[in-house]
Amino acid sequence: MKKLLTTTKAFVFAGLATAGAMMTPFTAVQAADERFVLVSHADDSDSWWNTIKNAIKEAGDQVGAKVEYRNPPTGDLADMARIVEQAVASNPDGLIVTIADYDVLRGPIGKAVKKGIPVITINSGTQQQSEKLGALLHVGQPEYDAGFGAGKRAKAEGVKSFVCVNHYIENPASVERCQGFADALGVELGSQMIDVGKDPSEIEKKVQAYLRRNDDTGAVLTLGPTSAHPTLRALEKTRKAGNIYFGTFDLSSEIAGAIKSEVIDFAIDQQPYLQGYVPVMTLALYSRYGIAPSNHINSGPGFITKDNILQVEKLAGEVR
């Protein structure tokens, strides 16, 4: 674990150094006690964000900065917009924020830019939207491309139909994932994208109901652990576990186990640790030296399969 973290830090520092200056490692003397705020769209139950929380703590400790994590408890995007406004009003030295919905968040994020607060967008949203908002850069996974890559894998295995289990349909990025998958298969995205909500028992019931109505479904695509875990149970109860092509976004110990048992064919890894670590490091460099990477940073997609799962399963929920 320590060896991997050291390697990760070395890689990130090396990448950031290419922004245009040679830098020495941060020391306690150099620390300027900056305060950065990360506002995500995730609700309190979304454990996937624990990896990003670990990353911002690690990075904050490294550079001697205070990093606060804030989110809407229920995942309500209007509530998120209010939290962003509150963060901006507190005058942090930098803002890290997801673009869960551009139209809802462009106003609050725009206020930060107008006040001169450096902004880095992560995770949700596109690089083009980040630029329109006036952010320094975007660190994340191009969601449509990730879905398209997943669809290409499925098509190569003969998949012609699918169901996309969408637990966060109000987030446009989730629809992009499903759309990319459909486009790669060459099919329309219509009723096979199902809005399942976030309640595990409801997700399980809705997936079971869909598969019973559409017994010839060739593949299942889930958009993260929130929908993947109940879907695994639904497949067990409908006796389709291991008999239907199954891809998912993101990783957890349960997903890792299903990959090893060949129930899940792949997990798309967007490397959330980088989405937390890189922005904190970048904001510290920008605050102290006025330098930042000149390009956006794609943290994914990468594909985790039975061939490489042993390398990452022990780090699921911590670094991977």
mmCIF file of C-alpha atoms in Angstrom:
data_model
loop_
_atom_site.group_PDB
_atom_site.id
_atom_site.type_symbol
_atom_site.label_atom_id
_atom_site.label_comp_id
_atom_site.label_asym_id
_atom_site.label_seq_id
_atom_site.Cartn_x
_atom_site.Cartn_y
_atom_site.Cartn_z
ATOM 1 C CA MET A 1 0.000 0.000 0.000
ATOM 2 C CA LYS A 2 2.691 2.521 1.046
ATOM 3 C CA LYS A 3 4.752 1.636 -2.001
ATOM 4 C CA LEU A 4 1.782 2.229 -4.313
ATOM 5 C CA LEU A 5 0.933 5.561 -2.689
ATOM 6 C CA THR A 6 4.553 6.685 -2.986
ATOM 7 C CA THR A 7 4.540 5.733 -6.660
ATOM 8 C CA THR A 8 1.264 7.580 -7.201
ATOM 9 C CA LYS A 9 2.617 10.720 -5.538
ATOM 10 C CA ALA A 10 5.801 10.586 -7.563
ATOM 11 C CA PHE A 11 3.811 10.233 -10.786
ATOM 12 C CA VAL A 12 1.521 13.137 -9.950
ATOM 13 C CA PHE A 13 4.362 15.428 -8.938
ATOM 14 C CA ALA A 14 6.240 14.537 -12.125
ATOM 15 C CA GLY A 15 3.170 15.276 -14.240
ATOM 16 C CA LEU A 16 2.479 18.596 -12.572
ATOM 17 C CA ALA A 17 6.105 19.642 -12.904
ATOM 18 C CA THR A 18 5.709 19.662 -16.685
ATOM 19 C CA ALA A 19 3.442 22.682 -16.313
ATOM 20 C CA GLY A 20 6.486 24.871 -16.770
ATOM 21 C CA ALA A 21 8.730 24.976 -13.711
ATOM 22 C CA MET A 22 11.127 22.781 -11.779
ATOM 23 C CA MET A 23 9.901 22.402 -8.212
ATOM 24 C CA THR A 24 11.285 21.059 -4.969
ATOM 25 C CA PRO A 25 9.104 18.921 -2.674
ATOM 26 C CA PHE A 26 6.779 20.804 -0.329
ATOM 27 C CA THR A 27 7.979 21.300 3.232
ATOM 28 C CA ALA A 28 6.327 22.587 6.377
ATOM 29 C CA VAL A 29 8.120 25.923 5.879
ATOM 30 C CA GLN A 30 6.590 26.329 2.409
ATOM 31 C CA ALA A 31 3.062 25.493 3.534
ATOM 32 C CA ALA A 32 0.806 28.526 3.252
ATOM 33 C CA ASP A 33 -2.143 27.079 5.195
ATOM 34 C CA GLU A 34 -4.527 27.419 2.266
ATOM 35 C CA ARG A 35 -8.118 26.250 2.569
ATOM 36 C CA PHE A 36 -9.699 24.407 -0.335
ATOM 37 C CA VAL A 37 -13.304 23.206 -0.554
ATOM 38 C CA LEU A 38 -14.521 20.218 -2.566
ATOM 39 C CA VAL A 39 -18.252 20.117 -3.271
ATOM 40 C CA SER A 40 -19.613 16.907 -4.789
ATOM 41 C CA HIS A 41 -23.083 15.885 -5.922
ATOM 42 C CA ALA A 42 -22.982 12.569 -4.021
ATOM 43 C CA ASP A 43 -25.507 11.740 -1.319
ATOM 44 C CA ASP A 44 -24.356 10.569 2.106
ATOM 45 C CA SER A 45 -24.902 6.891 1.288
ATOM 46 C CA ASP A 46 -22.592 6.845 -1.739
ATOM 47 C CA SER A 47 -19.513 5.002 -0.435
ATOM 48 C CA TRP A 48 -17.695 5.347 -3.777
ATOM 49 C CA TRP A 49 -16.659 8.849 -2.739
ATOM 50 C CA ASN A 50 -14.644 7.513 0.209
ATOM 51 C CA THR A 51 -11.689 7.093 -2.152
ATOM 52 C CA ILE A 52 -11.820 10.764 -3.117
ATOM 53 C CA LYS A 53 -12.123 11.724 0.557
ATOM 54 C CA ASN A 54 -8.992 9.671 1.252
ATOM 55 C CA ALA A 55 -7.214 11.396 -1.625
ATOM 56 C CA ILE A 56 -7.961 14.972 -0.548
ATOM 57 C CA LYS A 57 -6.862 14.201 3.002
ATOM 58 C CA GLU A 58 -3.632 12.647 1.765
ATOM 59 C CA ALA A 59 -2.930 15.546 -0.583
ATOM 60 C CA GLY A 60 -3.887 18.156 2.024
ATOM 61 C CA ASP A 61 -1.501 16.596 4.527
ATOM 62 C CA GLN A 62 1.225 16.553 1.868
ATOM 63 C CA VAL A 63 1.000 20.253 1.082
ATOM 64 C CA GLY A 64 -0.061 21.554 4.489
ATOM 65 C CA ALA A 65 -3.469 22.764 3.311
ATOM 66 C CA LYS A 66 -6.899 22.322 4.855
ATOM 67 C CA VAL A 67 -9.345 20.577 2.514
ATOM 68 C CA GLU A 68 -13.058 20.470 3.325
ATOM 69 C CA TYR A 69 -15.518 18.023 1.743
ATOM 70 C CA ARG A 70 -19.149 19.111 1.356
ATOM 71 C CA ASN A 71 -22.117 17.447 -0.349
ATOM 72 C CA PRO A 72 -25.928 17.477 -0.439
ATOM 73 C CA PRO A 73 -27.049 14.720 1.989
ATOM 74 C CA THR A 74 -29.742 13.401 -0.365
ATOM 75 C CA GLY A 75 -27.946 14.166 -3.630
ATOM 76 C CA ASP A 76 -30.374 16.977 -4.489
ATOM 77 C CA LEU A 77 -28.707 19.193 -7.107
ATOM 78 C CA ALA A 78 -30.514 22.364 -6.045
ATOM 79 C CA ASP A 79 -29.126 21.734 -2.570
ATOM 80 C CA MET A 80 -25.684 21.220 -4.098
ATOM 81 C CA ALA A 81 -25.949 24.598 -5.834
ATOM 82 C CA ARG A 82 -26.688 26.234 -2.476
ATOM 83 C CA ILE A 83 -23.692 24.478 -0.913
ATOM 84 C CA VAL A 84 -21.448 25.782 -3.703
ATOM 85 C CA GLU A 85 -22.740 29.317 -3.071
ATOM 86 C CA GLN A 86 -22.028 28.934 0.657
ATOM 87 C CA ALA A 87 -18.527 27.669 -0.104
ATOM 88 C CA VAL A 88 -17.871 30.620 -2.414
ATOM 89 C CA ALA A 89 -19.144 33.046 0.221
ATOM 90 C CA SER A 90 -16.593 31.626 2.691
ATOM 91 C CA ASN A 91 -13.776 32.798 0.357
ATOM 92 C CA PRO A 92 -11.673 29.632 0.119
ATOM 93 C CA ASP A 93 -8.295 29.653 -1.614
ATOM 94 C CA GLY A 94 -9.642 27.208 -4.175
ATOM 95 C CA LEU A 95 -12.829 25.375 -5.139
ATOM 96 C CA ILE A 96 -13.068 21.797 -6.428
ATOM 97 C CA VAL A 97 -16.501 20.940 -7.768
ATOM 98 C CA THR A 98 -18.338 18.389 -9.865
ATOM 99 C CA ILE A 99 -20.450 19.546 -12.821
ATOM 100 C CA ALA A 100 -23.368 17.258 -12.048
ATOM 101 C CA ASP A 101 -25.689 19.543 -14.031
ATOM 102 C CA TYR A 102 -24.187 22.436 -15.967
ATOM 103 C CA ASP A 103 -27.368 24.516 -16.066
ATOM 104 C CA VAL A 104 -27.968 24.190 -12.314
ATOM 105 C CA LEU A 105 -24.376 24.871 -11.273
ATOM 106 C CA ARG A 106 -23.043 27.399 -13.778
ATOM 107 C CA GLY A 107 -24.376 30.326 -11.734
ATOM 108 C CA PRO A 108 -22.811 29.367 -8.385
ATOM 109 C CA ILE A 109 -19.542 28.270 -9.988
ATOM 110 C CA GLY A 110 -19.487 31.455 -12.050
ATOM 111 C CA LYS A 111 -19.618 33.488 -8.830
ATOM 112 C CA ALA A 112 -16.432 31.783 -7.654
ATOM 113 C CA VAL A 113 -14.635 32.609 -10.896
ATOM 114 C CA LYS A 114 -15.805 36.254 -10.773
ATOM 115 C CA LYS A 115 -14.454 36.546 -7.221
ATOM 116 C CA GLY A 116 -11.078 35.294 -8.401
ATOM 117 C CA ILE A 117 -11.322 31.948 -6.620
ATOM 118 C CA PRO A 118 -9.442 29.291 -8.635
ATOM 119 C CA VAL A 119 -11.794 26.479 -9.672
ATOM 120 C CA ILE A 120 -11.007 22.925 -10.743
ATOM 121 C CA THR A 121 -13.864 20.721 -11.923
ATOM 122 C CA ILE A 122 -13.798 16.967 -11.399
ATOM 123 C CA ASN A 123 -15.731 13.785 -12.066
ATOM 124 C CA SER A 124 -19.010 14.835 -13.716
ATOM 125 C CA GLY A 125 -19.292 17.182 -16.657
ATOM 126 C CA THR A 126 -17.144 17.688 -19.725
ATOM 127 C CA GLN A 127 -13.914 19.469 -20.486
ATOM 128 C CA GLN A 128 -15.835 21.897 -22.709
ATOM 129 C CA GLN A 129 -18.222 22.755 -19.867
ATOM 130 C CA SER A 130 -15.274 23.254 -17.525
ATOM 131 C CA GLU A 131 -13.746 25.722 -19.956
ATOM 132 C CA LYS A 132 -17.042 27.614 -20.332
ATOM 133 C CA LEU A 133 -17.193 27.966 -16.558
ATOM 134 C CA GLY A 134 -13.707 29.448 -16.474
ATOM 135 C CA ALA A 135 -12.138 26.625 -14.466
ATOM 136 C CA LEU A 136 -8.398 25.979 -14.516
ATOM 137 C CA LEU A 137 -8.907 22.418 -15.747
ATOM 138 C CA HIS A 138 -11.071 19.319 -15.505
ATOM 139 C CA VAL A 139 -9.938 16.053 -13.916
ATOM 140 C CA GLY A 140 -12.214 13.173 -14.757
ATOM 141 C CA GLN A 141 -13.400 10.524 -17.136
ATOM 142 C CA PRO A 142 -15.079 11.405 -20.446
ATOM 143 C CA GLU A 143 -18.332 9.630 -19.668
ATOM 144 C CA TYR A 144 -19.645 9.124 -23.192
ATOM 145 C CA ASP A 145 -16.278 7.712 -24.286
ATOM 146 C CA ALA A 146 -16.247 5.368 -21.301
ATOM 147 C CA GLY A 147 -19.721 4.084 -22.143
ATOM 148 C CA PHE A 148 -18.744 3.720 -25.798
ATOM 149 C CA GLY A 149 -15.637 1.736 -24.856
ATOM 150 C CA ALA A 150 -17.756 -0.556 -22.699
ATOM 151 C CA GLY A 151 -20.199 -1.030 -25.548
ATOM 152 C CA LYS A 152 -17.405 -1.951 -27.952
ATOM 153 C CA ARG A 153 -16.307 -4.692 -25.555
ATOM 154 C CA ALA A 154 -19.845 -6.007 -25.312
ATOM 155 C CA LYS A 155 -20.370 -5.894 -29.094
ATOM 156 C CA ALA A 156 -17.177 -7.891 -29.610
ATOM 157 C CA GLU A 157 -18.721 -10.589 -27.419
ATOM 158 C CA GLY A 158 -21.844 -10.710 -29.570
ATOM 159 C CA VAL A 159 -24.117 -8.547 -27.395
ATOM 160 C CA LYS A 160 -26.998 -6.961 -29.316
ATOM 161 C CA SER A 161 -29.335 -5.771 -26.554
ATOM 162 C CA PHE A 162 -28.895 -4.448 -23.019
ATOM 163 C CA VAL A 163 -30.413 -2.769 -20.007
ATOM 164 C CA CYS A 164 -28.728 0.235 -18.422
ATOM 165 C CA VAL A 165 -29.498 0.401 -14.697
ATOM 166 C CA ASN A 166 -29.402 4.130 -13.965
ATOM 167 C CA HIS A 167 -29.519 5.024 -10.269
ATOM 168 C CA TYR A 168 -28.814 8.739 -10.802
ATOM 169 C CA ILE A 169 -30.764 9.678 -13.896
ATOM 170 C CA GLU A 170 -30.975 13.358 -12.893
ATOM 171 C CA ASN A 171 -27.199 13.579 -13.478
ATOM 172 C CA PRO A 172 -26.662 14.057 -17.250
ATOM 173 C CA ALA A 173 -23.312 12.235 -17.048
ATOM 174 C CA SER A 174 -25.133 9.032 -16.172
ATOM 175 C CA VAL A 175 -27.186 9.251 -19.361
ATOM 176 C CA GLU A 176 -23.995 9.830 -21.376
ATOM 177 C CA ARG A 177 -22.665 6.509 -20.103
ATOM 178 C CA CYS A 178 -25.780 4.673 -21.242
ATOM 179 C CA GLN A 179 -25.859 6.559 -24.550
ATOM 180 C CA GLY A 180 -22.257 5.700 -25.352
ATOM 181 C CA PHE A 181 -22.934 2.016 -24.680
ATOM 182 C CA ALA A 182 -26.008 2.045 -26.938
ATOM 183 C CA ASP A 183 -24.168 3.847 -29.747
ATOM 184 C CA ALA A 184 -21.311 1.347 -29.672
ATOM 185 C CA LEU A 185 -23.824 -1.487 -30.021
ATOM 186 C CA GLY A 186 -25.600 0.398 -32.798
ATOM 187 C CA VAL A 187 -28.983 0.460 -31.062
ATOM 188 C CA GLU A 188 -31.336 3.205 -29.913
ATOM 189 C CA LEU A 189 -31.254 4.256 -26.266
ATOM 190 C CA GLY A 190 -34.864 4.092 -25.192
ATOM 191 C CA SER A 191 -36.782 2.077 -22.650
ATOM 192 C CA GLN A 192 -33.764 -0.120 -21.931
ATOM 193 C CA MET A 193 -32.385 2.673 -19.724
ATOM 194 C CA ILE A 194 -34.334 2.259 -16.507
ATOM 195 C CA ASP A 195 -34.596 4.831 -13.728
ATOM 196 C CA VAL A 196 -34.170 2.780 -10.552
ATOM 197 C CA GLY A 197 -33.477 5.393 -7.864
ATOM 198 C CA LYS A 198 -31.062 4.804 -5.018
ATOM 199 C CA ASP A 199 -32.962 2.468 -2.692
ATOM 200 C CA PRO A 200 -31.254 -0.964 -2.909
ATOM 201 C CA SER A 201 -34.440 -3.007 -2.527
ATOM 202 C CA GLU A 202 -36.215 -0.946 -5.210
ATOM 203 C CA ILE A 203 -33.267 -1.304 -7.581
ATOM 204 C CA GLU A 204 -33.306 -5.070 -7.115
ATOM 205 C CA LYS A 205 -37.050 -5.276 -7.766
ATOM 206 C CA LYS A 206 -36.930 -3.062 -10.865
ATOM 207 C CA VAL A 207 -34.056 -5.020 -12.412
ATOM 208 C CA GLN A 208 -35.845 -8.306 -11.760
ATOM 209 C CA ALA A 209 -39.029 -6.951 -13.301
ATOM 210 C CA TYR A 210 -37.223 -5.695 -16.403
ATOM 211 C CA LEU A 211 -35.427 -8.996 -16.979
ATOM 212 C CA ARG A 212 -38.646 -10.959 -16.575
ATOM 213 C CA ARG A 213 -40.363 -8.759 -19.163
ATOM 214 C CA ASN A 214 -37.330 -8.848 -21.460
ATOM 215 C CA ASP A 215 -35.965 -12.345 -21.113
ATOM 216 C CA ASP A 216 -33.750 -12.013 -24.205
ATOM 217 C CA THR A 217 -31.701 -9.094 -22.803
ATOM 218 C CA GLY A 218 -28.085 -9.678 -23.794
ATOM 219 C CA ALA A 219 -26.234 -7.481 -21.305
ATOM 220 C CA VAL A 220 -26.544 -5.460 -18.128
ATOM 221 C CA LEU A 221 -24.713 -2.169 -17.551
ATOM 222 C CA THR A 222 -24.713 -0.641 -14.070
ATOM 223 C CA LEU A 223 -23.327 2.800 -13.298
ATOM 224 C CA GLY A 224 -21.604 2.173 -9.980
ATOM 225 C CA PRO A 225 -21.767 0.148 -6.750
ATOM 226 C CA THR A 226 -25.112 1.741 -5.804
ATOM 227 C CA SER A 227 -26.804 -0.044 -8.707
ATOM 228 C CA ALA A 228 -24.333 -2.903 -9.207
ATOM 229 C CA HIS A 229 -24.807 -4.508 -5.778
ATOM 230 C CA PRO A 230 -28.625 -4.829 -5.965
ATOM 231 C CA THR A 231 -28.334 -5.938 -9.591
ATOM 232 C CA LEU A 232 -26.071 -8.795 -8.545
ATOM 233 C CA ARG A 233 -28.792 -9.961 -6.160
ATOM 234 C CA ALA A 234 -31.439 -9.567 -8.874
ATOM 235 C CA LEU A 235 -29.415 -11.738 -11.247
ATOM 236 C CA GLU A 236 -29.067 -14.418 -8.598
ATOM 237 C CA LYS A 237 -32.816 -14.489 -8.036
ATOM 238 C CA THR A 238 -33.594 -14.614 -11.757
ATOM 239 C CA ARG A 239 -30.905 -17.284 -12.288
ATOM 240 C CA LYS A 240 -29.037 -15.129 -14.758
ATOM 241 C CA ALA A 241 -25.863 -14.594 -12.711
ATOM 242 C CA GLY A 242 -22.955 -15.724 -14.864
ATOM 243 C CA ASN A 243 -25.256 -16.237 -17.847
ATOM 244 C CA ILE A 244 -25.669 -12.630 -18.962
ATOM 245 C CA TYR A 245 -22.957 -10.190 -20.046
ATOM 246 C CA PHE A 246 -22.423 -7.764 -17.151
ATOM 247 C CA GLY A 247 -20.395 -4.568 -17.134
ATOM 248 C CA THR A 248 -20.296 -1.888 -14.469
ATOM 249 C CA PHE A 249 -18.712 1.425 -13.704
ATOM 250 C CA ASP A 250 -16.457 1.778 -10.670
ATOM 251 C CA LEU A 251 -15.157 -0.712 -8.157
ATOM 252 C CA SER A 252 -15.969 -2.107 -4.722
ATOM 253 C CA SER A 253 -15.030 -5.272 -2.825
ATOM 254 C CA GLU A 254 -18.343 -6.831 -3.876
ATOM 255 C CA ILE A 255 -17.767 -5.942 -7.517
ATOM 256 C CA ALA A 256 -14.224 -7.295 -7.303
ATOM 257 C CA GLY A 257 -15.561 -10.594 -5.980
ATOM 258 C CA ALA A 258 -18.081 -10.818 -8.813
ATOM 259 C CA ILE A 259 -15.333 -10.219 -11.370
ATOM 260 C CA LYS A 260 -13.270 -13.027 -9.861
ATOM 261 C CA SER A 261 -16.266 -15.365 -9.965
ATOM 262 C CA GLU A 262 -16.926 -14.302 -13.593
ATOM 263 C CA VAL A 263 -20.380 -12.894 -12.888
ATOM 264 C CA ILE A 264 -19.217 -9.382 -13.823
ATOM 265 C CA ASP A 265 -17.157 -9.185 -17.012
ATOM 266 C CA PHE A 266 -15.509 -5.844 -16.354
ATOM 267 C CA ALA A 267 -15.536 -2.743 -14.175
ATOM 268 C CA ILE A 268 -14.680 0.660 -15.620
ATOM 269 C CA ASP A 269 -12.122 2.347 -13.397
ATOM 270 C CA GLN A 270 -12.094 6.156 -13.518
ATOM 271 C CA GLN A 271 -9.360 6.291 -10.848
ATOM 272 C CA PRO A 272 -11.190 8.474 -8.321
ATOM 273 C CA TYR A 273 -8.072 8.843 -6.191
ATOM 274 C CA LEU A 274 -6.581 11.004 -8.932
ATOM 275 C CA GLN A 275 -9.770 13.097 -9.044
ATOM 276 C CA GLY A 276 -9.164 14.116 -5.439
ATOM 277 C CA TYR A 277 -5.385 14.156 -5.230
ATOM 278 C CA VAL A 278 -4.504 16.040 -8.418
ATOM 279 C CA PRO A 279 -6.804 19.065 -7.839
ATOM 280 C CA VAL A 280 -5.492 19.666 -4.302
ATOM 281 C CA MET A 281 -1.898 19.497 -5.519
ATOM 282 C CA THR A 282 -2.678 21.749 -8.466
ATOM 283 C CA LEU A 283 -4.463 24.369 -6.361
ATOM 284 C CA ALA A 284 -1.531 24.453 -3.939
ATOM 285 C CA LEU A 285 0.897 24.986 -6.808
ATOM 286 C CA TYR A 286 -1.333 27.641 -8.333
ATOM 287 C CA SER A 287 -1.809 29.451 -5.037
ATOM 288 C CA ARG A 288 1.898 29.497 -4.232
ATOM 289 C CA TYR A 289 3.620 29.741 -7.588
ATOM 290 C CA GLY A 290 0.935 30.651 -10.128
ATOM 291 C CA ILE A 291 1.477 27.482 -12.153
ATOM 292 C CA ALA A 292 -0.921 24.742 -13.243
ATOM 293 C CA PRO A 293 -1.108 22.037 -15.919
ATOM 294 C CA SER A 294 -1.997 23.492 -19.298
ATOM 295 C CA ASN A 295 -4.303 20.615 -20.262
ATOM 296 C CA HIS A 296 -7.212 18.724 -18.806
ATOM 297 C CA ILE A 297 -6.461 15.381 -17.168
ATOM 298 C CA ASN A 298 -8.340 12.220 -18.111
ATOM 299 C CA SER A 299 -8.402 9.955 -15.068
ATOM 300 C CA GLY A 300 -10.143 7.163 -17.001
ATOM 301 C CA PRO A 301 -11.486 4.982 -18.415
ATOM 302 C CA GLY A 302 -9.528 1.885 -17.545
ATOM 303 C CA PHE A 303 -10.976 -1.620 -17.539
ATOM 304 C CA ILE A 304 -10.672 -4.061 -14.655
ATOM 305 C CA THR A 305 -11.215 -7.694 -15.605
ATOM 306 C CA LYS A 306 -10.394 -11.123 -14.164
ATOM 307 C CA ASP A 307 -6.935 -10.711 -15.730
ATOM 308 C CA ASN A 308 -5.930 -7.761 -13.539
ATOM 309 C CA ILE A 309 -8.359 -7.796 -10.607
ATOM 310 C CA LEU A 310 -5.786 -9.231 -8.193
ATOM 311 C CA GLN A 311 -3.696 -6.083 -8.595
ATOM 312 C CA VAL A 312 -6.424 -3.763 -7.393
ATOM 313 C CA GLU A 313 -8.980 -5.635 -5.253
ATOM 314 C CA LYS A 314 -7.188 -5.035 -1.950
ATOM 315 C CA LEU A 315 -7.251 -1.295 -2.612
ATOM 316 C CA ALA A 316 -10.934 -1.058 -3.511
ATOM 317 C CA GLY A 317 -12.577 1.757 -1.573
ATOM 318 C CA GLU A 318 -9.232 3.168 -0.458
ATOM 319 C CA VAL A 319 -7.126 4.072 -3.487
ATOM 320 C CA ARG A 320 -8.918 2.273 -6.352
#
